[in-house]
């Protein structure tokens, strides 16, 4: 097997087959393509005794490289059999040519349009999910014995009881911070006793339900999404549907009902610890005794502020449970999708909680303290 160069003519001979492929490549590499740039050469292949797909592929690639280097190439001397084989190899090479990337770059209008369409479809899907949950809840109200009470109790344990330490600690610290920040100004005017109003109103109406909801969204809402998402990946959701069990009834309702009980109770717990934290700092920093602080609370606070906070918590609970479960059902594929939807569940829950909190503040602005 040889490659002979005579002026502008290259003569090929020997067996261009798989067992000689390394030798063929070595001979081809010895030929400097730059010596033939902008020139015309003839390749005579009459001397090729045998040719298989490996040798043919190597030969066609070499001719392709010559053409790419601006060398006019003319190939002569193929037998009918060899020419048919090369035609077949060339056809297969074209079939496996990588598709050119679309040079199209999205403009800002197109990007906004795609994002808006995706958001619209997601909102419609979420509303449909809420409707399905509502219908299932209505049927359960008519048949309360069908509720999975064991799962309900387990979810109260994880969503409520297990969250008590972190909720208590963070709200205690929030109360301390509020007392310190508000007390600095009140102390300047000698109005130390009004720190009771600052702490009580802030914690009962706003901070306790909001901070608790954010904690629960990150802690429990993400757990709901991850649990249902993992079941989707393992095809357990499909298995439930196959045997005639509603995933909404089996998975969503126990979680949502448990959250509707746990979050208002956690908010009550947060109210107590938040006010206690403010009371401790008021005693240390503003010389407001525990007795004066406690006696002043019922004088300035009505039951309305407490009920507003608990009502918020009840709505927040529904939002967090529905969002977490919905995102769990959106998991498609593998573990990456579980992580993505879990993160989305937390972000969407916190976003919706803050939106609803703002709406509550506007609607209850005229409610007396």
Coordinates of C-alpha atoms in Angstrom, one line a residue:
X1 CA 0.0 0.0 0.0
X2 CA 1.6 3.2 -1.2
X3 CA 0.9 6.9 -2.0
X4 CA 3.2 8.1 -4.8
X5 CA 3.5 11.8 -5.6
X6 CA 4.6 12.9 -9.1
X7 CA 4.2 16.6 -9.6
X8 CA 0.5 17.3 -9.3
X9 CA -0.5 13.7 -9.6
X10 CA -1.0 11.3 -6.6
X11 CA -1.2 7.6 -7.3
X12 CA -2.7 5.3 -4.7
X13 CA -2.1 1.5 -4.5
X14 CA -2.3 -1.4 -2.2
X15 CA -5.1 -2.6 0.2
X16 CA -7.1 0.2 1.7
X17 CA -8.7 -1.9 4.4
X18 CA -9.2 -1.8 8.2
X19 CA -6.1 -3.7 9.1
X20 CA -3.9 -1.1 7.2
X21 CA -5.8 1.9 8.6
X22 CA -2.9 3.1 10.9
X23 CA -0.4 2.9 8.0
X24 CA -2.8 4.8 5.7
X25 CA -3.3 7.6 8.2
X26 CA 0.5 7.8 8.7
X27 CA 1.1 8.2 4.9
X28 CA -1.6 10.8 4.5
X29 CA -0.2 12.9 7.4
X30 CA 3.2 13.1 5.6
X31 CA 1.5 15.0 2.7
X32 CA 1.6 18.7 3.4
X33 CA -1.8 20.1 2.4
X34 CA -0.3 23.6 2.3
X35 CA 1.8 22.6 -0.7
X36 CA -1.3 22.2 -2.8
X37 CA -3.2 25.3 -1.8
X38 CA -4.8 27.0 -4.9
X39 CA -3.5 24.2 -7.1
X40 CA -5.1 21.4 -9.0
X41 CA -4.1 17.8 -8.4
X42 CA -5.2 14.5 -9.9
X43 CA -5.6 11.4 -7.7
X44 CA -5.3 8.1 -9.6
X45 CA -6.8 5.1 -7.7
X46 CA -6.4 2.4 -10.3
X47 CA -3.7 0.8 -8.1
X48 CA -6.0 0.1 -5.2
X49 CA -6.4 -3.6 -5.0
X50 CA -9.1 -3.9 -2.3
X51 CA -11.2 -1.3 -0.5
X52 CA -13.6 -1.6 2.5
X53 CA -15.6 0.9 4.4
X54 CA -12.8 2.0 6.7
X55 CA -10.4 2.6 3.8
X56 CA -13.1 4.4 1.8
X57 CA -14.1 6.6 4.8
X58 CA -10.4 7.5 5.2
X59 CA -10.0 8.3 1.5
X60 CA -13.1 10.5 1.4
X61 CA -12.1 12.4 4.5
X62 CA -8.7 13.1 2.9
X63 CA -10.3 14.3 -0.3
X64 CA -12.6 16.5 1.8
X65 CA -9.6 18.0 3.6
X66 CA -7.9 18.7 0.2
X67 CA -11.0 20.5 -1.0
X68 CA -11.2 22.5 2.2
X69 CA -7.7 23.7 1.7
X70 CA -8.7 25.3 -1.7
X71 CA -7.2 22.5 -3.7
X72 CA -9.0 21.4 -6.9
X73 CA -9.2 17.6 -6.7
X74 CA -9.9 15.2 -9.6
X75 CA -10.2 11.5 -8.7
X76 CA -10.0 8.9 -11.5
X77 CA -9.6 5.2 -11.9
X78 CA -12.3 3.8 -9.6
X79 CA -13.7 0.4 -10.5
X80 CA -17.5 0.1 -10.6
X81 CA -17.5 -1.9 -7.3
X82 CA -15.3 0.6 -5.5
X83 CA -17.2 3.6 -6.8
X84 CA -20.5 2.1 -5.6
X85 CA -19.0 1.5 -2.1
X86 CA -17.7 5.1 -2.0
X87 CA -21.0 6.5 -3.0
X88 CA -22.7 4.6 -0.2
X89 CA -20.1 5.8 2.3
X90 CA -20.5 9.4 1.1
X91 CA -24.3 9.1 1.5
X92 CA -23.9 7.8 5.1
X93 CA -21.5 10.6 5.9
X94 CA -24.0 13.2 4.8
X95 CA -26.7 11.6 6.9
X96 CA -24.5 12.1 10.0
X97 CA -23.4 15.6 9.3
X98 CA -24.1 17.7 12.4
X99 CA -27.0 20.1 11.8
X100 CA -26.0 23.7 11.7
X101 CA -27.0 25.7 14.8
X102 CA -29.8 28.1 14.3
X103 CA -28.2 31.5 14.2
X104 CA -31.5 33.1 15.2
X105 CA -31.2 35.1 18.4
X106 CA -34.4 35.9 20.3
X107 CA -35.3 39.6 20.5
X108 CA -36.7 41.2 23.6
X109 CA -40.2 41.1 22.3
X110 CA -40.0 37.4 21.5
X111 CA -38.4 36.7 24.9
X112 CA -41.2 38.6 26.7
X113 CA -43.8 36.8 24.6
X114 CA -42.5 33.3 25.5
X115 CA -42.2 34.2 29.2
X116 CA -45.8 35.6 29.2
X117 CA -47.2 32.5 27.5
X118 CA -45.4 30.2 29.9
X119 CA -46.7 32.3 32.9
X120 CA -50.2 32.2 31.5
X121 CA -50.2 28.5 31.0
X122 CA -48.8 28.0 34.5
X123 CA -51.5 30.2 36.1
X124 CA -54.2 28.3 34.2
X125 CA -52.7 25.0 35.3
X126 CA -52.5 26.1 38.9
X127 CA -56.1 27.3 38.9
X128 CA -57.2 23.9 37.5
X129 CA -55.3 22.2 40.3
X130 CA -57.0 24.4 42.9
X131 CA -60.4 23.5 41.3
X132 CA -59.6 19.8 41.5
X133 CA -58.5 20.1 45.2
X134 CA -61.7 22.1 46.0
X135 CA -63.9 19.4 44.5
X136 CA -62.1 16.6 46.3
X137 CA -62.3 18.6 49.6
X138 CA -66.1 19.1 49.1
X139 CA -66.5 15.3 48.6
X140 CA -64.4 14.7 51.7
X141 CA -66.5 17.1 53.8
X142 CA -69.6 15.0 52.9
X143 CA -67.7 11.8 53.8
X144 CA -65.2 12.8 56.6
X145 CA -64.5 9.1 57.4
X146 CA -62.6 8.9 54.1
X147 CA -59.8 11.3 55.3
X148 CA -56.5 9.6 55.9
X149 CA -56.3 10.6 59.6
X150 CA -53.0 8.9 60.2
X151 CA -51.3 10.9 57.4
X152 CA -53.1 14.0 58.7
X153 CA -51.6 13.5 62.2
X154 CA -48.2 12.8 60.8
X155 CA -48.3 16.0 58.8
X156 CA -49.3 18.0 61.8
X157 CA -46.3 16.6 63.6
X158 CA -43.9 17.5 60.9
X159 CA -45.4 20.8 59.8
X160 CA -46.4 22.0 63.3
X161 CA -44.8 20.4 66.3
X162 CA -41.4 19.9 64.8
X163 CA -41.3 23.6 63.7
X164 CA -41.9 25.0 67.2
X165 CA -38.3 25.5 68.2
X166 CA -37.2 27.5 65.1
X167 CA -40.5 29.5 65.0
X168 CA -40.2 30.4 68.7
X169 CA -36.5 31.4 68.4
X170 CA -36.8 33.5 65.3
X171 CA -39.9 35.4 66.5
X172 CA -38.3 35.9 69.9
X173 CA -35.3 37.6 68.1
X174 CA -37.7 39.6 65.9
X175 CA -39.4 40.9 69.1
X176 CA -36.0 41.8 70.5
X177 CA -35.0 43.7 67.3
X178 CA -38.3 45.6 67.1
X179 CA -38.0 46.6 70.7
X180 CA -34.4 47.8 70.2
X181 CA -35.1 49.7 67.0
X182 CA -38.3 51.3 68.2
X183 CA -37.1 51.9 71.8
X184 CA -34.1 54.0 70.6
X185 CA -36.5 56.6 69.3
X186 CA -39.1 56.4 72.1
X187 CA -36.3 56.7 74.7
X188 CA -35.3 60.1 73.2
X189 CA -38.8 61.5 73.9
X190 CA -39.3 59.8 77.2
X191 CA -42.1 57.7 75.8
X192 CA -40.7 54.3 76.9
X193 CA -44.0 52.8 77.8
X194 CA -45.2 53.1 74.2
X195 CA -42.9 50.3 73.2
X196 CA -45.8 48.0 74.2
X197 CA -47.8 49.4 71.3
X198 CA -44.9 49.0 68.9
X199 CA -44.3 45.3 69.9
X200 CA -47.9 44.2 70.3
X201 CA -49.3 45.7 67.1
X202 CA -46.3 44.7 65.0
X203 CA -46.1 41.1 66.2
X204 CA -49.9 40.3 66.3
X205 CA -50.9 41.9 63.0
X206 CA -47.9 41.6 60.8
X207 CA -44.5 40.1 61.9
X208 CA -45.6 36.9 63.6
X209 CA -47.9 35.5 60.8
X210 CA -45.5 36.7 58.1
X211 CA -42.3 35.4 59.5
X212 CA -43.9 32.1 60.5
X213 CA -45.4 31.6 57.1
X214 CA -42.0 32.3 55.5
X215 CA -40.3 29.7 57.8
X216 CA -43.0 27.1 57.1
X217 CA -42.8 27.8 53.3
X218 CA -39.1 27.1 53.3
X219 CA -39.3 24.2 55.7
X220 CA -42.5 22.4 55.1
X221 CA -43.6 23.6 51.6
X222 CA -40.3 22.4 50.2
X223 CA -40.8 19.1 51.9
X224 CA -44.2 18.7 50.3
X225 CA -42.8 19.4 46.8
X226 CA -39.9 17.1 47.3
X227 CA -42.0 14.2 48.6
X228 CA -44.6 14.3 45.8
X229 CA -41.9 15.0 43.2
X230 CA -39.9 12.0 44.3
X231 CA -43.1 9.9 44.0
X232 CA -43.6 11.3 40.5
X233 CA -40.0 10.3 39.5
X234 CA -40.6 6.8 40.9
X235 CA -43.9 6.6 39.0
X236 CA -45.8 6.1 42.3
X237 CA -48.3 8.8 41.3
X238 CA -49.0 6.8 38.1
X239 CA -49.4 3.7 40.1
X240 CA -52.0 5.4 42.4
X241 CA -54.0 6.5 39.4
X242 CA -53.8 3.0 37.8
X243 CA -55.4 1.4 40.8
X244 CA -58.1 4.0 41.0
X245 CA -56.8 6.1 43.9
X246 CA -56.9 9.9 43.6
X247 CA -53.5 11.5 44.3
X248 CA -55.3 14.6 45.4
X249 CA -57.3 12.7 48.0
X250 CA -54.3 10.5 49.1
X251 CA -51.5 13.1 49.2
X252 CA -52.7 16.7 49.0
X253 CA -55.7 16.8 51.3
X254 CA -53.9 15.4 54.4
X255 CA -51.1 17.9 53.9
X256 CA -53.4 20.9 53.3
X257 CA -55.7 20.2 56.2
X258 CA -52.8 19.6 58.5
X259 CA -51.2 22.9 57.4
X260 CA -54.5 24.7 58.0
X261 CA -54.4 23.6 61.6
X262 CA -50.7 23.8 62.2
X263 CA -49.9 27.3 60.9
X264 CA -52.5 29.3 62.9
X265 CA -51.3 27.5 66.0
X266 CA -47.7 28.2 65.1
X267 CA -48.7 31.9 64.6
X268 CA -50.2 32.0 68.1
X269 CA -46.9 30.5 69.5
X270 CA -45.0 33.1 67.5
X271 CA -47.1 35.9 68.9
X272 CA -46.3 34.8 72.5
X273 CA -42.5 34.5 71.8
X274 CA -42.3 37.7 69.8
X275 CA -44.0 39.7 72.5
X276 CA -41.9 38.0 75.1
X277 CA -38.7 38.9 73.3
X278 CA -39.8 42.5 73.1
X279 CA -40.8 42.5 76.7
X280 CA -37.4 41.2 77.8
X281 CA -35.5 43.9 75.9
X282 CA -38.0 46.6 77.0
X283 CA -37.2 45.7 80.6
X284 CA -33.5 45.8 80.0
X285 CA -33.2 48.7 77.7
X286 CA -36.2 50.9 78.5
X287 CA -36.8 50.0 82.2
X288 CA -40.4 48.9 81.4
X289 CA -41.2 46.2 83.9
X290 CA -42.8 42.9 83.0
X291 CA -45.9 43.8 85.0
X292 CA -46.4 47.2 83.3
X293 CA -45.9 45.6 79.9
X294 CA -48.4 42.8 80.5
X295 CA -51.0 45.1 82.1
X296 CA -50.8 47.6 79.2
X297 CA -51.4 45.0 76.4
X298 CA -55.2 44.5 77.0
X299 CA -55.6 48.3 77.5
X300 CA -54.3 49.0 74.0
X301 CA -55.0 45.9 72.0
X302 CA -58.4 44.5 71.0
X303 CA -59.2 41.0 69.8
X304 CA -59.3 42.3 66.2
X305 CA -55.5 42.5 65.8
X306 CA -55.1 39.0 67.0
X307 CA -57.9 37.6 64.7
X308 CA -56.3 39.4 61.7
X309 CA -53.0 37.7 62.3
X310 CA -54.7 34.3 62.7
X311 CA -56.8 34.8 59.6
X312 CA -53.7 35.6 57.7
X313 CA -52.0 32.5 58.9
X314 CA -55.0 30.4 57.8
X315 CA -54.8 31.8 54.2
X316 CA -51.1 31.5 54.2
X317 CA -51.4 27.8 55.1
X318 CA -53.6 27.1 52.1
X319 CA -51.2 28.9 49.8
X320 CA -48.1 27.1 51.0
X321 CA -49.7 23.7 51.0
X322 CA -51.3 24.1 47.5
X323 CA -48.1 25.6 46.0
X324 CA -45.8 22.9 47.4
X325 CA -48.1 20.1 46.3
X326 CA -48.6 21.6 42.9
X327 CA -44.9 22.0 42.2
X328 CA -44.4 18.4 43.3
X329 CA -46.8 17.2 40.6
X330 CA -44.9 19.3 38.0
X331 CA -41.7 17.2 38.4
X332 CA -40.7 15.6 35.1
X333 CA -37.6 13.5 34.6
X334 CA -35.1 12.8 37.3
X335 CA -33.5 14.3 40.5
X336 CA -32.6 17.6 38.8
X337 CA -36.3 18.3 38.2
X338 CA -37.1 17.5 41.9
X339 CA -34.6 20.1 43.1
X340 CA -35.8 22.7 40.6
X341 CA -39.5 22.3 41.5
X342 CA -38.7 22.3 45.2
X343 CA -36.9 25.6 44.8
X344 CA -39.8 27.0 42.7
X345 CA -42.3 25.9 45.4
X346 CA -40.5 27.9 48.1
X347 CA -40.0 31.0 45.9
X348 CA -43.6 31.0 44.7
X349 CA -45.0 30.4 48.2
X350 CA -43.1 33.3 49.7
X351 CA -44.0 35.5 46.8
X352 CA -47.7 34.7 47.1
X353 CA -47.6 35.0 50.9
X354 CA -46.2 38.5 50.7
X355 CA -48.8 39.5 48.0
X356 CA -51.7 38.3 50.1
X357 CA -50.2 40.0 53.2
X358 CA -50.1 43.3 51.4
X359 CA -53.7 42.8 50.3
X360 CA -54.7 42.0 53.9
X361 CA -53.0 45.2 55.1
X362 CA -55.0 47.3 52.6
X363 CA -58.3 45.6 53.4
X364 CA -57.9 45.8 57.2
X365 CA -56.4 49.3 57.4
X366 CA -59.6 50.7 58.9
X367 CA -60.0 47.9 61.4
X368 CA -59.4 49.3 64.9
X369 CA -56.4 48.1 66.9

